[in-house]
Coordinates of C-alpha atoms in Angstrom, one line a residue:
X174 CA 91.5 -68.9 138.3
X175 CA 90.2 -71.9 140.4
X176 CA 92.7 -70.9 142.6
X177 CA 91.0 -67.2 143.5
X178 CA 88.1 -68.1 143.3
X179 CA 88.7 -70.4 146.3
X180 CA 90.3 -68.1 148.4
X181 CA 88.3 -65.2 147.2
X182 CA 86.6 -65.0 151.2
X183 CA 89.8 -65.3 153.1
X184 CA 91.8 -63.2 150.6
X185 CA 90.0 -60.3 151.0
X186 CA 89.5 -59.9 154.7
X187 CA 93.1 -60.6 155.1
X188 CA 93.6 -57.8 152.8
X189 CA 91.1 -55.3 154.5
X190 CA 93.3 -55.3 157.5
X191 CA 96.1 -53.0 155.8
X192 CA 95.3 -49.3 155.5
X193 CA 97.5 -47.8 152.9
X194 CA 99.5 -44.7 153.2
X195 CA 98.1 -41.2 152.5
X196 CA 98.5 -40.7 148.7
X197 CA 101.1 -37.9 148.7
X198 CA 98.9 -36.4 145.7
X199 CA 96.2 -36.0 148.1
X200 CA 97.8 -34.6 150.7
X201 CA 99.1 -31.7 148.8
X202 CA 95.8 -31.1 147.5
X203 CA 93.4 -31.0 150.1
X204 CA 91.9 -27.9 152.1
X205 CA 94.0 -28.4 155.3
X206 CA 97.4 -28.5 153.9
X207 CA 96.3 -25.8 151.4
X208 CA 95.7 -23.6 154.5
X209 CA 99.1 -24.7 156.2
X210 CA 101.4 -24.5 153.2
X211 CA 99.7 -23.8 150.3
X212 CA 99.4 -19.8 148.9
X213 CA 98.4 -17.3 151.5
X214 CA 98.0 -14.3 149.9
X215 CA 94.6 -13.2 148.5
X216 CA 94.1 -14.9 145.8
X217 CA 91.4 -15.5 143.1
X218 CA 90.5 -17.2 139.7
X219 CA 88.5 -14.7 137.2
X220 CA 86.2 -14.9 134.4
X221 CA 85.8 -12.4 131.6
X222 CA 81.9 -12.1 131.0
X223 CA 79.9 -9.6 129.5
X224 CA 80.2 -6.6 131.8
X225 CA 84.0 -7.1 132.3
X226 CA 86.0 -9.3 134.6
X227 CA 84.3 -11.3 137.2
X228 CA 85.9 -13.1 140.4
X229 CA 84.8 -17.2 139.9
X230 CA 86.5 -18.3 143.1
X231 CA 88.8 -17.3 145.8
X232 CA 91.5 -19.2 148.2
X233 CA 90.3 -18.3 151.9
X234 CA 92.4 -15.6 152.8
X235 CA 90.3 -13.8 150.0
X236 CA 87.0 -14.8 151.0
X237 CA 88.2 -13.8 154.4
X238 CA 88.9 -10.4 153.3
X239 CA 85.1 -10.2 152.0
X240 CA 86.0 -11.2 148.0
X241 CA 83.0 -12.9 146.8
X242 CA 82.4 -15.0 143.9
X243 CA 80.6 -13.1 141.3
X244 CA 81.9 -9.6 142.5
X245 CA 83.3 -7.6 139.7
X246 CA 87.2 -7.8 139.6
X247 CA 87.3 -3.5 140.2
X248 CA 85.4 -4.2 143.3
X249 CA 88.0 -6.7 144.8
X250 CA 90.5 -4.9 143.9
X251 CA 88.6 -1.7 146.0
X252 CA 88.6 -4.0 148.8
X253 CA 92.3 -5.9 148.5
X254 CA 94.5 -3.7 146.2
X255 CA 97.1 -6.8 146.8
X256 CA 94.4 -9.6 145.5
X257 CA 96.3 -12.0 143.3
X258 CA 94.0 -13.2 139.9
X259 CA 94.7 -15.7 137.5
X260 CA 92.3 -16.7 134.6
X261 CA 89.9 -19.9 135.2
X262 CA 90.5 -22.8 133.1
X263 CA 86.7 -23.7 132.1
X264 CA 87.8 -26.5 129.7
X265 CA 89.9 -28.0 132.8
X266 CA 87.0 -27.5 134.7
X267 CA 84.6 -29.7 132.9
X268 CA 87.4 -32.6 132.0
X269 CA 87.7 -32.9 136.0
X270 CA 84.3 -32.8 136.9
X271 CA 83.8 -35.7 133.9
X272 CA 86.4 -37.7 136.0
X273 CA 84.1 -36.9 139.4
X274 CA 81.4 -38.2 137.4
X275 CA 82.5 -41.2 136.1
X276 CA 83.9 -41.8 140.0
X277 CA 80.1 -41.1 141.2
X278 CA 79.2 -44.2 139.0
X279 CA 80.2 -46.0 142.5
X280 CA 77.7 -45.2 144.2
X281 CA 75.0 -44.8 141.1
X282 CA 75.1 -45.6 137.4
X283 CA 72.6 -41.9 137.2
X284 CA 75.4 -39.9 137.5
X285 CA 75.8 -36.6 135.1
X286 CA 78.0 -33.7 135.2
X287 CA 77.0 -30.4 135.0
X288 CA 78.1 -28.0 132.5
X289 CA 80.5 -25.3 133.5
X290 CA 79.7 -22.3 131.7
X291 CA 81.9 -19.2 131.6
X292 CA 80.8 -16.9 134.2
X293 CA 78.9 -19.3 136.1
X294 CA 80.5 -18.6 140.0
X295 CA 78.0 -21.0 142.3
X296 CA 80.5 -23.9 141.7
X297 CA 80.3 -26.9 139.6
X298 CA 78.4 -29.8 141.0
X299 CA 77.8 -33.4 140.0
X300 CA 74.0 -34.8 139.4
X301 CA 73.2 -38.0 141.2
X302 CA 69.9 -40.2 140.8
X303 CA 69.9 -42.2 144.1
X304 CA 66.6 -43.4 144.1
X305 CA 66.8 -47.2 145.1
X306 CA 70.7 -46.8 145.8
X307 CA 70.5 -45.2 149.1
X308 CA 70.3 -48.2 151.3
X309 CA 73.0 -50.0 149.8
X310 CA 75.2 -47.1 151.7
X311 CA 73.2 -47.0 154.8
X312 CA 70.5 -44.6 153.9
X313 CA 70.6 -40.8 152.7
X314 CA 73.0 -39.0 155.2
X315 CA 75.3 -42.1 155.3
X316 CA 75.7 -41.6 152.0
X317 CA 76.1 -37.7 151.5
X318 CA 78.8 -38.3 154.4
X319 CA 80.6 -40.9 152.2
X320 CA 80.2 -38.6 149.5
X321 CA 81.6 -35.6 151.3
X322 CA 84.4 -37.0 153.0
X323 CA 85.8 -38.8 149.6
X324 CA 85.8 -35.6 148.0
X325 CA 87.1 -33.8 150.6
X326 CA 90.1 -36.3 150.6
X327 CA 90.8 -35.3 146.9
X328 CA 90.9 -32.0 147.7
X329 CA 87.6 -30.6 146.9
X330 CA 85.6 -28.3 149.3
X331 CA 82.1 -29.7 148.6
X332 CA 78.8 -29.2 149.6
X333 CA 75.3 -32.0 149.1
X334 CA 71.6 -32.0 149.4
X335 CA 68.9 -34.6 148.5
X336 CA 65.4 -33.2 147.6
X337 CA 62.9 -34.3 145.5
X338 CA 63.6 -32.6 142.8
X339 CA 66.7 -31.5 140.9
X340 CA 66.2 -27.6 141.3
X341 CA 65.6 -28.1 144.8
X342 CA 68.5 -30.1 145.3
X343 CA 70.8 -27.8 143.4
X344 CA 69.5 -24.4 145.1
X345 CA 69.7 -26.0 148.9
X346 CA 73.2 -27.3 148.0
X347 CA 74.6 -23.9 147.0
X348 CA 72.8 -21.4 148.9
X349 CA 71.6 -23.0 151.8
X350 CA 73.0 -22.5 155.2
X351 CA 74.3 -26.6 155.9
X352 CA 77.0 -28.1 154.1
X353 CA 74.7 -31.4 154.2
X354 CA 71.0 -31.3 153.8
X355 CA 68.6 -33.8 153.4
X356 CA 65.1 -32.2 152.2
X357 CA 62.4 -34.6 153.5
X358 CA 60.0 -35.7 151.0
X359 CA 57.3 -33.4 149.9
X360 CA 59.0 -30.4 151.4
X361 CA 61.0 -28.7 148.8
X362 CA 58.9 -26.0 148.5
X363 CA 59.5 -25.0 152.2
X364 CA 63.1 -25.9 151.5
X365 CA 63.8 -23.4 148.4
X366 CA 60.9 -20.8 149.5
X367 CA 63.7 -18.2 151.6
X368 CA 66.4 -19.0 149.3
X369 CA 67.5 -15.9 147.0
X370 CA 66.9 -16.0 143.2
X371 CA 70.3 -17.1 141.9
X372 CA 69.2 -20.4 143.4
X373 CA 66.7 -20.6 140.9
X374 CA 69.2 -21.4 138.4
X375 CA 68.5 -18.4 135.9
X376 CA 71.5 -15.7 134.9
X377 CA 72.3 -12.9 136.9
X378 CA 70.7 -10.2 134.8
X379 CA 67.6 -11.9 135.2
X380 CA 67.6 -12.1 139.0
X381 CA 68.9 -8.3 138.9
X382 CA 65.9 -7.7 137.1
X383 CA 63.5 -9.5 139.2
X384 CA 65.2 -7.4 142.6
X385 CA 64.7 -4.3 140.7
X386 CA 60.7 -4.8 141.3
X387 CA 61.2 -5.6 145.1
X388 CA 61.5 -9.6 144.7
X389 CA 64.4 -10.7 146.7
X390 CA 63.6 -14.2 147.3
X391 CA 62.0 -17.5 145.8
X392 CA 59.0 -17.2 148.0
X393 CA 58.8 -13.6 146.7
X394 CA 58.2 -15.3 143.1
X395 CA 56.2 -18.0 143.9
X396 CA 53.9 -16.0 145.8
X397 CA 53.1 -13.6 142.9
X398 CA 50.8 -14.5 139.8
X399 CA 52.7 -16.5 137.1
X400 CA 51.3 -15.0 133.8
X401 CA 52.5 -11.1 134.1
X402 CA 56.1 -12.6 135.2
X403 CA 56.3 -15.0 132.3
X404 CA 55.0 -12.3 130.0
X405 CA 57.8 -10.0 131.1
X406 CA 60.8 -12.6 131.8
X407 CA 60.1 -15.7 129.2
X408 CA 58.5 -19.3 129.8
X409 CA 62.3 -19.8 131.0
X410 CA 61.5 -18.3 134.9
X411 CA 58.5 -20.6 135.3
X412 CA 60.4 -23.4 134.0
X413 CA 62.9 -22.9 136.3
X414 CA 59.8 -22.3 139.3
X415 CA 58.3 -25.4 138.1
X416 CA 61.8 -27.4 138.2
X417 CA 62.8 -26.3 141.5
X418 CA 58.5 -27.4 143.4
X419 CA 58.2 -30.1 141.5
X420 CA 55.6 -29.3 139.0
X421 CA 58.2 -30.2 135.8
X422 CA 60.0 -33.3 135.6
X423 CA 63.7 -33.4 135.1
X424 CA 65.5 -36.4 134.6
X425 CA 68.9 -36.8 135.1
X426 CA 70.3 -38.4 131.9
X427 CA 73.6 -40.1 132.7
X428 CA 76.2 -40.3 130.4
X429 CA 77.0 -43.5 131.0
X430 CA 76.1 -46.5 128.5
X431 CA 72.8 -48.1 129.9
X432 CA 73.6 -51.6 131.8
X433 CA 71.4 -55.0 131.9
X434 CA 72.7 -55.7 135.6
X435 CA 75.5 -55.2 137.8
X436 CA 77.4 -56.3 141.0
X437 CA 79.3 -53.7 143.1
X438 CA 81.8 -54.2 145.9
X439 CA 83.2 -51.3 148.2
X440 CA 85.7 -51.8 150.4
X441 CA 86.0 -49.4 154.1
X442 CA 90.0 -50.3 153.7
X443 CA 91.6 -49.8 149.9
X444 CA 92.2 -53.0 148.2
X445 CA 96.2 -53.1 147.6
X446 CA 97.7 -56.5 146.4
X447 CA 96.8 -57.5 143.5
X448 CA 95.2 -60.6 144.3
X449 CA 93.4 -59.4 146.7
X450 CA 91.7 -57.1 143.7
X451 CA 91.2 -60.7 141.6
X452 CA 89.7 -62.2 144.8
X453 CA 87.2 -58.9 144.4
X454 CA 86.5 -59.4 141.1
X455 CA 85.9 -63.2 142.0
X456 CA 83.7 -62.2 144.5
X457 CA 81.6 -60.0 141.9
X458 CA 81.6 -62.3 139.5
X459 CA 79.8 -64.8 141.5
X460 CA 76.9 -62.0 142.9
X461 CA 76.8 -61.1 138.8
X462 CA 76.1 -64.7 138.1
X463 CA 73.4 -65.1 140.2
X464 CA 71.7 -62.0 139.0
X465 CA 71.9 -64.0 135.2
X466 CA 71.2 -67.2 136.6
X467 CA 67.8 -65.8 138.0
X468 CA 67.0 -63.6 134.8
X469 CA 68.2 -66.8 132.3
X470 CA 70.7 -64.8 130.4
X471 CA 74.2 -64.9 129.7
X472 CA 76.6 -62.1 129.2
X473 CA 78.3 -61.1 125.8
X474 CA 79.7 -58.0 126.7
X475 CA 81.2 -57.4 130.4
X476 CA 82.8 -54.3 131.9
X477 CA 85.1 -54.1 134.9
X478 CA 85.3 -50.4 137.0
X479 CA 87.8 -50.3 139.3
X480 CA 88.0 -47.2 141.4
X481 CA 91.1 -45.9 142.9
X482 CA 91.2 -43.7 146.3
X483 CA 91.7 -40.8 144.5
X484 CA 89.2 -40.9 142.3
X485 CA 90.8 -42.6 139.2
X486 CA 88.8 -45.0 137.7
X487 CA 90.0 -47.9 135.2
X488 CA 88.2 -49.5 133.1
X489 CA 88.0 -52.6 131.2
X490 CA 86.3 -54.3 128.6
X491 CA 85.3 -58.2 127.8
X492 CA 83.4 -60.2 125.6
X493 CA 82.5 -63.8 125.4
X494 CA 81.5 -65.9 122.4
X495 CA 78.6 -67.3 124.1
X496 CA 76.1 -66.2 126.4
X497 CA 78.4 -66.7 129.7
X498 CA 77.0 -67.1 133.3
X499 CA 79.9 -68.8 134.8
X500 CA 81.9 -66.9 137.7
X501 CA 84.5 -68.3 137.0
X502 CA 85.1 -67.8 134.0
X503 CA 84.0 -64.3 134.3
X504 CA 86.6 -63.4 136.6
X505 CA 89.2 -65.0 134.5
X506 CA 88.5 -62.9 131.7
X507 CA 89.5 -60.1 133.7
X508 CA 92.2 -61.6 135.9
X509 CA 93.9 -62.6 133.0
X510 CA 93.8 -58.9 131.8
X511 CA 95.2 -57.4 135.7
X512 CA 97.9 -61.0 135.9
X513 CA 101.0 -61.1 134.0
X514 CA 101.1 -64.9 132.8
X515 CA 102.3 -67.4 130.4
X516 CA 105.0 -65.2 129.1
X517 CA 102.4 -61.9 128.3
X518 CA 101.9 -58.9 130.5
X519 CA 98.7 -58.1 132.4
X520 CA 97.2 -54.4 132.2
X521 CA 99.8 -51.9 133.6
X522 CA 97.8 -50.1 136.5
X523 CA 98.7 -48.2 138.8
X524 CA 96.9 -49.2 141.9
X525 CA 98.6 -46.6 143.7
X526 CA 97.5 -46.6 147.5
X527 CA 94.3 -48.7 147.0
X528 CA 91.3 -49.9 145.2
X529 CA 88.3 -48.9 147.3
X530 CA 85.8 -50.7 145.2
X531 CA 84.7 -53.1 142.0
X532 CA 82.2 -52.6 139.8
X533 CA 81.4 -55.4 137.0
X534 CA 78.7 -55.1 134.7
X535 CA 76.8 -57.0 132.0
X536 CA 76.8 -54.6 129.1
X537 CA 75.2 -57.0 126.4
X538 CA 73.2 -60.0 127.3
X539 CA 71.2 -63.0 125.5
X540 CA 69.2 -65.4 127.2
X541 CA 70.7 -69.1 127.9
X542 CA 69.2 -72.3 126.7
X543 CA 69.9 -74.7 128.9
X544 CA 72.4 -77.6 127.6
X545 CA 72.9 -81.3 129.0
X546 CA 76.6 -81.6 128.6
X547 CA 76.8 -85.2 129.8
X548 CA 74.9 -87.6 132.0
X549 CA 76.6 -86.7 135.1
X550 CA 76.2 -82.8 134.8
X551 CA 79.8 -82.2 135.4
X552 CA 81.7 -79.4 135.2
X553 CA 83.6 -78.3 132.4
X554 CA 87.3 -78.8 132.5
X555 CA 87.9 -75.0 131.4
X556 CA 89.2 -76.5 128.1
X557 CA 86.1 -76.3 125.8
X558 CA 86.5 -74.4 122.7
X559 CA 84.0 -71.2 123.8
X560 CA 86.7 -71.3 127.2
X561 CA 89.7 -71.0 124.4
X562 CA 88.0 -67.8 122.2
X563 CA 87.1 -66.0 125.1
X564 CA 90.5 -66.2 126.6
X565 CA 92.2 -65.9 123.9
X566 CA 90.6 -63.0 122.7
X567 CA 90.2 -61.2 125.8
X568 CA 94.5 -61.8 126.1
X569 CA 95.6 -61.0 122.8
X570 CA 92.8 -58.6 121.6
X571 CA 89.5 -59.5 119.9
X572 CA 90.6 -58.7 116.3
X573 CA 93.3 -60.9 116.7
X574 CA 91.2 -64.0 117.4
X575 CA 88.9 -64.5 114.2
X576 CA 86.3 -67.1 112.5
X577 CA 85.7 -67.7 109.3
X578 CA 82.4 -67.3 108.5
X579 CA 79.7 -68.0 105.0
X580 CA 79.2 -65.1 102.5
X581 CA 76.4 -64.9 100.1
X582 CA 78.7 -65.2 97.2
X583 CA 78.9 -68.1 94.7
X584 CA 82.7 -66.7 94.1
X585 CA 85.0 -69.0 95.7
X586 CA 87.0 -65.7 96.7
X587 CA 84.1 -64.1 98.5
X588 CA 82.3 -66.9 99.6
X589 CA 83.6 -66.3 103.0
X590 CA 85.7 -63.8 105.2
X591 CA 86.6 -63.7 109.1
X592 CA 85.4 -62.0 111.9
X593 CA 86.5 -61.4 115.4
X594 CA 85.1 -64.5 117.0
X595 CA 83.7 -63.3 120.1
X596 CA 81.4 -61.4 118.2
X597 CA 80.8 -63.6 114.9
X598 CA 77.1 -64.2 116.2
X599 CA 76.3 -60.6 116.6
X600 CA 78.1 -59.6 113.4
X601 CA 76.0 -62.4 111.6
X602 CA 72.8 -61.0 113.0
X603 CA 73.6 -56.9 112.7
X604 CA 74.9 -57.0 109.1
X605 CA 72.0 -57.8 107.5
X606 CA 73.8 -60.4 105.1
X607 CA 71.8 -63.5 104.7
X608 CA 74.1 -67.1 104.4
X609 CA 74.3 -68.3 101.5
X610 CA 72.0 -71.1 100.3
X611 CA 72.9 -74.2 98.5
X612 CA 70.6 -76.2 96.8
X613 CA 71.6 -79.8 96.4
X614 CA 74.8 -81.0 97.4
X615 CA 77.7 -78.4 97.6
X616 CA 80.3 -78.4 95.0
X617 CA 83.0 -80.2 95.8
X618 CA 86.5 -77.5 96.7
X619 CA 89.7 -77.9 97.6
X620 CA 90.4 -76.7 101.8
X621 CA 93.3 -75.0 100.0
X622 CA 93.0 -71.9 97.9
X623 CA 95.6 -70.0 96.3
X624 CA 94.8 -65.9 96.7
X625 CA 95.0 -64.8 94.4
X626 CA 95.3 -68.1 91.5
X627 CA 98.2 -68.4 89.6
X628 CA 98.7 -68.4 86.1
X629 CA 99.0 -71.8 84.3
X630 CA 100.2 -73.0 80.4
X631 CA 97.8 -75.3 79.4
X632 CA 97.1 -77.5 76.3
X633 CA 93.9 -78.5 75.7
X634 CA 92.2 -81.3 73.0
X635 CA 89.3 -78.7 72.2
X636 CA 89.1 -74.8 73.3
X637 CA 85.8 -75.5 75.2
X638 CA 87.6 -78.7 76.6
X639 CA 89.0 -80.1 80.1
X640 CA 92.9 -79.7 80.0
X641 CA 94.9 -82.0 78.4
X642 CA 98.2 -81.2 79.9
X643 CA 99.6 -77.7 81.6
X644 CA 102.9 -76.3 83.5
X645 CA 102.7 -74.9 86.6
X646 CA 105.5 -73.1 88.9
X647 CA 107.9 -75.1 86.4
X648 CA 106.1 -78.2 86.2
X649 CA 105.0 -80.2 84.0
X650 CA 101.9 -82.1 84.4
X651 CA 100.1 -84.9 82.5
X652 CA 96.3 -85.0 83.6
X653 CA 94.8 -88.8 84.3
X654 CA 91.2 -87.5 85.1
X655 CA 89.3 -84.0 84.8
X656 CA 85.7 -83.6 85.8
X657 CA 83.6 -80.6 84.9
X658 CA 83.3 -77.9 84.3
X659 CA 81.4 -76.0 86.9
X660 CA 80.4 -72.9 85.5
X661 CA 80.3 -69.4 87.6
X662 CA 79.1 -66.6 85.9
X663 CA 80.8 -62.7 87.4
X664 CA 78.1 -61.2 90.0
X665 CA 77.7 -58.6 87.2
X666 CA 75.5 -56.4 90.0
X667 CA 78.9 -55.2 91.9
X668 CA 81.1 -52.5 90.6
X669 CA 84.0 -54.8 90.8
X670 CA 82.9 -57.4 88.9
X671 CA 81.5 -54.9 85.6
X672 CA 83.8 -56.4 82.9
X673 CA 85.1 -60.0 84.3
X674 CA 84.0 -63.3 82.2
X675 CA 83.0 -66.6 83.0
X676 CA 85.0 -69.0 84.6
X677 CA 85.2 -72.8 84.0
X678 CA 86.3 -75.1 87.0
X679 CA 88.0 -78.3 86.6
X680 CA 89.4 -81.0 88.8
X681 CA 92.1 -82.5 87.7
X682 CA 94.1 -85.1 88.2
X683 CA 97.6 -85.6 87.3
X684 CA 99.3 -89.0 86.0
X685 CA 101.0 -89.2 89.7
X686 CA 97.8 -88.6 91.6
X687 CA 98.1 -85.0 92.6
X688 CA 94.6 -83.0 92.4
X689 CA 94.1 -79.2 91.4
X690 CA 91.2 -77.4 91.1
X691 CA 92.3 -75.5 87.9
X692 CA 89.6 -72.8 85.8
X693 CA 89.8 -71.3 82.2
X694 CA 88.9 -67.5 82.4
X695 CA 86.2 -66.5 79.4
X696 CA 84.1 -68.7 77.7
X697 CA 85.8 -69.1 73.9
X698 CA 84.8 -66.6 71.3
X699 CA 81.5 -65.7 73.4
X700 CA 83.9 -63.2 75.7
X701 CA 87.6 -64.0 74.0
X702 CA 89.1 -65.6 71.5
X703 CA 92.2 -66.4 74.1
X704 CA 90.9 -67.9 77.4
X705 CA 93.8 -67.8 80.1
X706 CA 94.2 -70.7 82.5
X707 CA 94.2 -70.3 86.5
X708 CA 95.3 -72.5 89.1
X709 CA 92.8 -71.7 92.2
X710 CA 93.4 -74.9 94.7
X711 CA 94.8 -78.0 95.5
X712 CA 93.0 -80.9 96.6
X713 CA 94.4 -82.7 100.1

C-alpha cells in the first residue's frame, strides 16, 4: 500500500489524461440517439387514475403532435388516432430514481428521492440540500450544469432550479419557462407568484376546483384571504402556500445513514485503471485523516462510494478494531478489497468506462488517546496486531476473524464466547453484559477444554472423595495427586440450567505426570445417589 500511496500524485494525473469511450449503454439511451434511431411514432406511457386513463409522458413526436402529460387518454387519441400507449412502470420508476439519488450523494450527502405516485405527470425529480456544497462545484449554476449534463448523458431529459425553499424549487423546476434557474435569495415569492396552481404541489381536482372560482395562478391565491380558502379546501392548500414563500420549513431528510466526516474526489476525466482508482482512494484517505487528526478521533466504521459514469454507484464497507487515523492504512483496507492478492480475489467491479469520483466516509468514530509507541516516535512497521485484525477481517469477512471475549458466567462452558474482532469493543459496550468479577485469585483451568466433557469410570476411596483411579478413552489411569474440589453450583436463574446438579472439580494427576481437570456431576445422596464422572480439560 506504501507503494500507492507514494505515487498517489503522479498516478492520477497520468491517469486523467485518458478519456474513455462513450458507454455504448449511454449512447443508446440518451435524447439525441433516441430522436435518430429510437421509436418515431407517437408514442406515450399511461396511467390508470380515477377518472380513467391518463397520458404520464410522451416520446417527442407525441408532444409534437400536441399530446400532453396529464391529458385524458380519449383526448389523445381525438388528436392522434395512431398514438402508441403502453402502461407506466411506477415501481421501476421509484427503484431508478433511488439509484439517481444515491448518485446525487456526489455532490451532497442531503439527497432524497421523491415519491412517484400513480397519476402524478410533472415528472419525478430528485431533492438536493446544497447549502454549504455549492462552492465545492464552482458555485450554483456551475453546479446545476454539472448536474444537467450528467443526467443528460444517462439519458434523462432533466430540468433544475435552486430557491430558497423546496416548493419554490420544485414549482420553478417544472413549470417554469428555463430549463435552469437559479431563484436569488429572498425572491421566491416573485419566482412562484405567475406560476399556475399545479405548481403548488396539490392534486389536480383541487386546482380544478380553485380555477372554477376564477383563480388561475399562485399570485391569484396568495393575493386572496387565507381563512375562507382553508375553510373550503383544508389546512393542506396553505400548507402547500406556506411551503412554496417560505413561511413553513421543510427539510429535506435524506435517506442516507448520517456521516461524522467525509473526503470527496471528482475527477473532469473518468478514473479507468485500477490503480489509478487506489491512488484516489489514497488520496482521500489522507484528506479524511486530517479531518480526524484535527477533530482527535479515529474511525471504526469507514465507507467507500465509488461512482461510475453512468450513474452506478458501488459501495463498500470497513471496520477497524481501533480508533484508526492512519491513511495508510485506510486505503489499504479498501485496496485490499478492489486488488486481487496473495492468492484471494479483490471485489469484482465493473468499472466499465470510468470512475468519475470517490467518496470515503467515517461512519463510526471514537476519539484517539494519544500513545507513545517508543522513544523515537517511529512508524509502525504495518505488522502490529490491530494492522493484522483489520486486514484480515476486512479480506476474509468480519465474522470470520473473531476474539474471545469474558462472560459473566462462573460455568467454565459459558464463561466466554467469540466475537467478530473488529467490533469486540463495541459489542462489549452495546450488550449491556457486565465482565465477570473475580474476587481473589482466579481458579486455576486448563487452556484446553473438551466441549462437551467426556464421560469417565472412576473409582473413588469415599463417594464425596477425590478420585482414586478412572479410565478414559481406554485408559487406565492411576492418580499421584488431586486437589479440590471447587464447587459450582447450576445458575438455577436460566431456563437451561432448571434441573442440572452440582459439580465437583478436581485436578488430578496421574502416576506418569499427566494433568486433567476431571468433575463428579451431583453431590452424593443430596441430588443422586449415583454421581457420574466427567473429564472437562487437560492441563498443558
Amino acid at each position: 500500500m506504501q507503494r500507492h500511496a507514494d505515487r498517489a500524485q503522479a498516478e492520477l494525473q497520468r491517469l486523467r489524461g485518458r478519456r474513455p469511450r462513450r458507454a455504448p449503454g449511454l449512447q443508446k439511451n440518451s435524447p439525441s440517439d433516441a430522436a435518430e434511431g429510437g421509436r418515431q411514432a407517437p408514442f406515450a406511457l399511461i396511467d390508470a387514475v380515477k377518472g380513467g386513463l391518463r397520458i404520464a409522458a410522451t416520446n417527442g413526436t407525441a408532444a409534437a403532435a400536441g399530446i400532453r402529460p396529464g391529458q385524458r387518454l380519449a383526448d389523445a387519441r381525438a388528436l392522434v388516432p395512431a398514438l402508441e400507449v403502453q402502461d407506466r412502470d411506477s415501481a421501476g420508476d421509484a427503484r431508478r430514481l433511488t439509484r439517481l439519488a444515491e448518485w446525487a450523494t456526489r455532490y451532497t450527502p442531503w439527497t432524497r428521492a421523491e415519491e412517484v405516485p400513480v397519476g402524478a405527470h410533472e415528472g419525478c425529480g430528485l431533492l438536493l440540500d446544497i447549502s454549504g456544497c455549492a462552492h465545492l462545484f464552482g458555485g450554483e449554476q456551475a453546479l446545476l450544469e454539472d448536474v444537467l449534463g450528467r443526467m443528460a448523458g444517462m439519458g434523462h431529459d432533466a430540468r433544475a432550479a435552486v430557491a430558497d425553499t423546496v416548493g419554490a424549487a420544485w414549482a420553478v423546476a417544472r413549470y417554469g419557462q428555463e430549463r435552469l434557474r437559479i431563484v436569488k435569495p429572498g425572491a421566491v415569492r416573485e419566482a412562484v407568484v405567475p406560476l399556475p396552481l399545479a405548481a403548488l404541489r396539490i392534486s389536480q381536482e383541487m386546482a380544478d376546483d380553485l380555477g372554477r372560482l376564477g383563480l388561475v395562478s399562485i399570485g391569484d391565491v396568495l393575493a386572496r384571504p387565507r381563512a375562507p380558502l382553508v375553510a373550503r379546501f383544508g389546512a393542506f392548500l396553505g400548507q402547500r402556500l406556506d411551503q412554496a414563500v417560505g413561511g413553513r420549513g421543510e427539510p429535506v431528510a435524506p435517506d442516507a445513514v448520517r456521516v461524522l466526516a467525509r473526503a470527496r474526489l471528482l475527477f473532469g476525466d473518468p478514473l479507468i485503471a485500477l490503480d489509478g482508482i487506489v491512488a484516489a482512494i489514497t488520496l482521500a484517505a489522507r484528506d479524511l485523516s486530517a479531518e480526524l487528526v484535527r477533530r482527535q478521533q479515529g474511525a471504526r466504521r469507514l465507507r467507500l462510494q465509488l461512482y461510475r459514469v453512468d450513474g452506478q454507484r458501488f459501495v463498500f464497507d470497513a471496520g477497524a478494531s481501533s480508533p484508526l487515523q492512519d491513511a495508510d492504512r485506510i486505503a489499504a483496507l479498501f485496496a485490499e478489497k478492489l486488488v486481487p492478492a496473495g492468492g484471494l480475489s479483490g471485489a469484482d467491479i465493473d468499472v466499465g468506462y470510468g470512475v468519475e469520483g470517490v467518496v470515503l466516509e467515517a461512519c463510526a468514530v471514537d476519539s484517539v488517546a494519544q500513545r507513545q509507541t517508543d522513544l523515537t516516535q517511529e512508524q509502525t512497521d504495518g505488522s502490529s496486531l490491530e494492522e493484522l485484525i483489520d486486514r484480515l477481517s476486512n479480506r476474509l469477512g468480519a465474522g470470520r476473524v473473531v476474539q474471545l471475549t469474558a462472560r459473566a458466567s462462573h460455568l467454565p462452558e459459558r464463561a466466554q464466547g467469540s466475537v467478530p474482532a473488529v467490533s469486540a469493543r463495541d459489542m462489549t459496550v452495546e450488550d449491556g453484559v457486565p465482565p465477570l468479577v473475580m474476587y481473589g485469585d482466579a481458579p486455576l483451568r486448563p487452556i484446553r477444554m473438551l466441549t462437551p466433557p467426556e464421560p469417565v469410570e472412576v473409582v473413588a476411596e469415599v463417594p464425596e472423595g477425590p478420585p482414586r483411579q478412572f479410565r478414559w478413552r481406554r485408559m487406565l489411569h492411576a492418580v499421584a495427586k488431586a486437589e479440590g474440589p471447587e464447587r459450582l453450583a447450576p445458575e438455577w436463574w436460566l431456563a437451561a440450567d432448571r434441573g442440572s446438579v452440582t459439580r465437583d472439580y478436581y485436578r488430578v494427576e496421574d502416576e506418569a505426570g499427566r494433568r486433567f481437570w476431571i468433575y463428579r456431576d451431583g453431590l452424593y445422596e443430596r441430588e443422586t445417589t449415583a454421581p457420574r464422572w466427567f473429564m472437562h480439560g487437560v492441563f498443558a
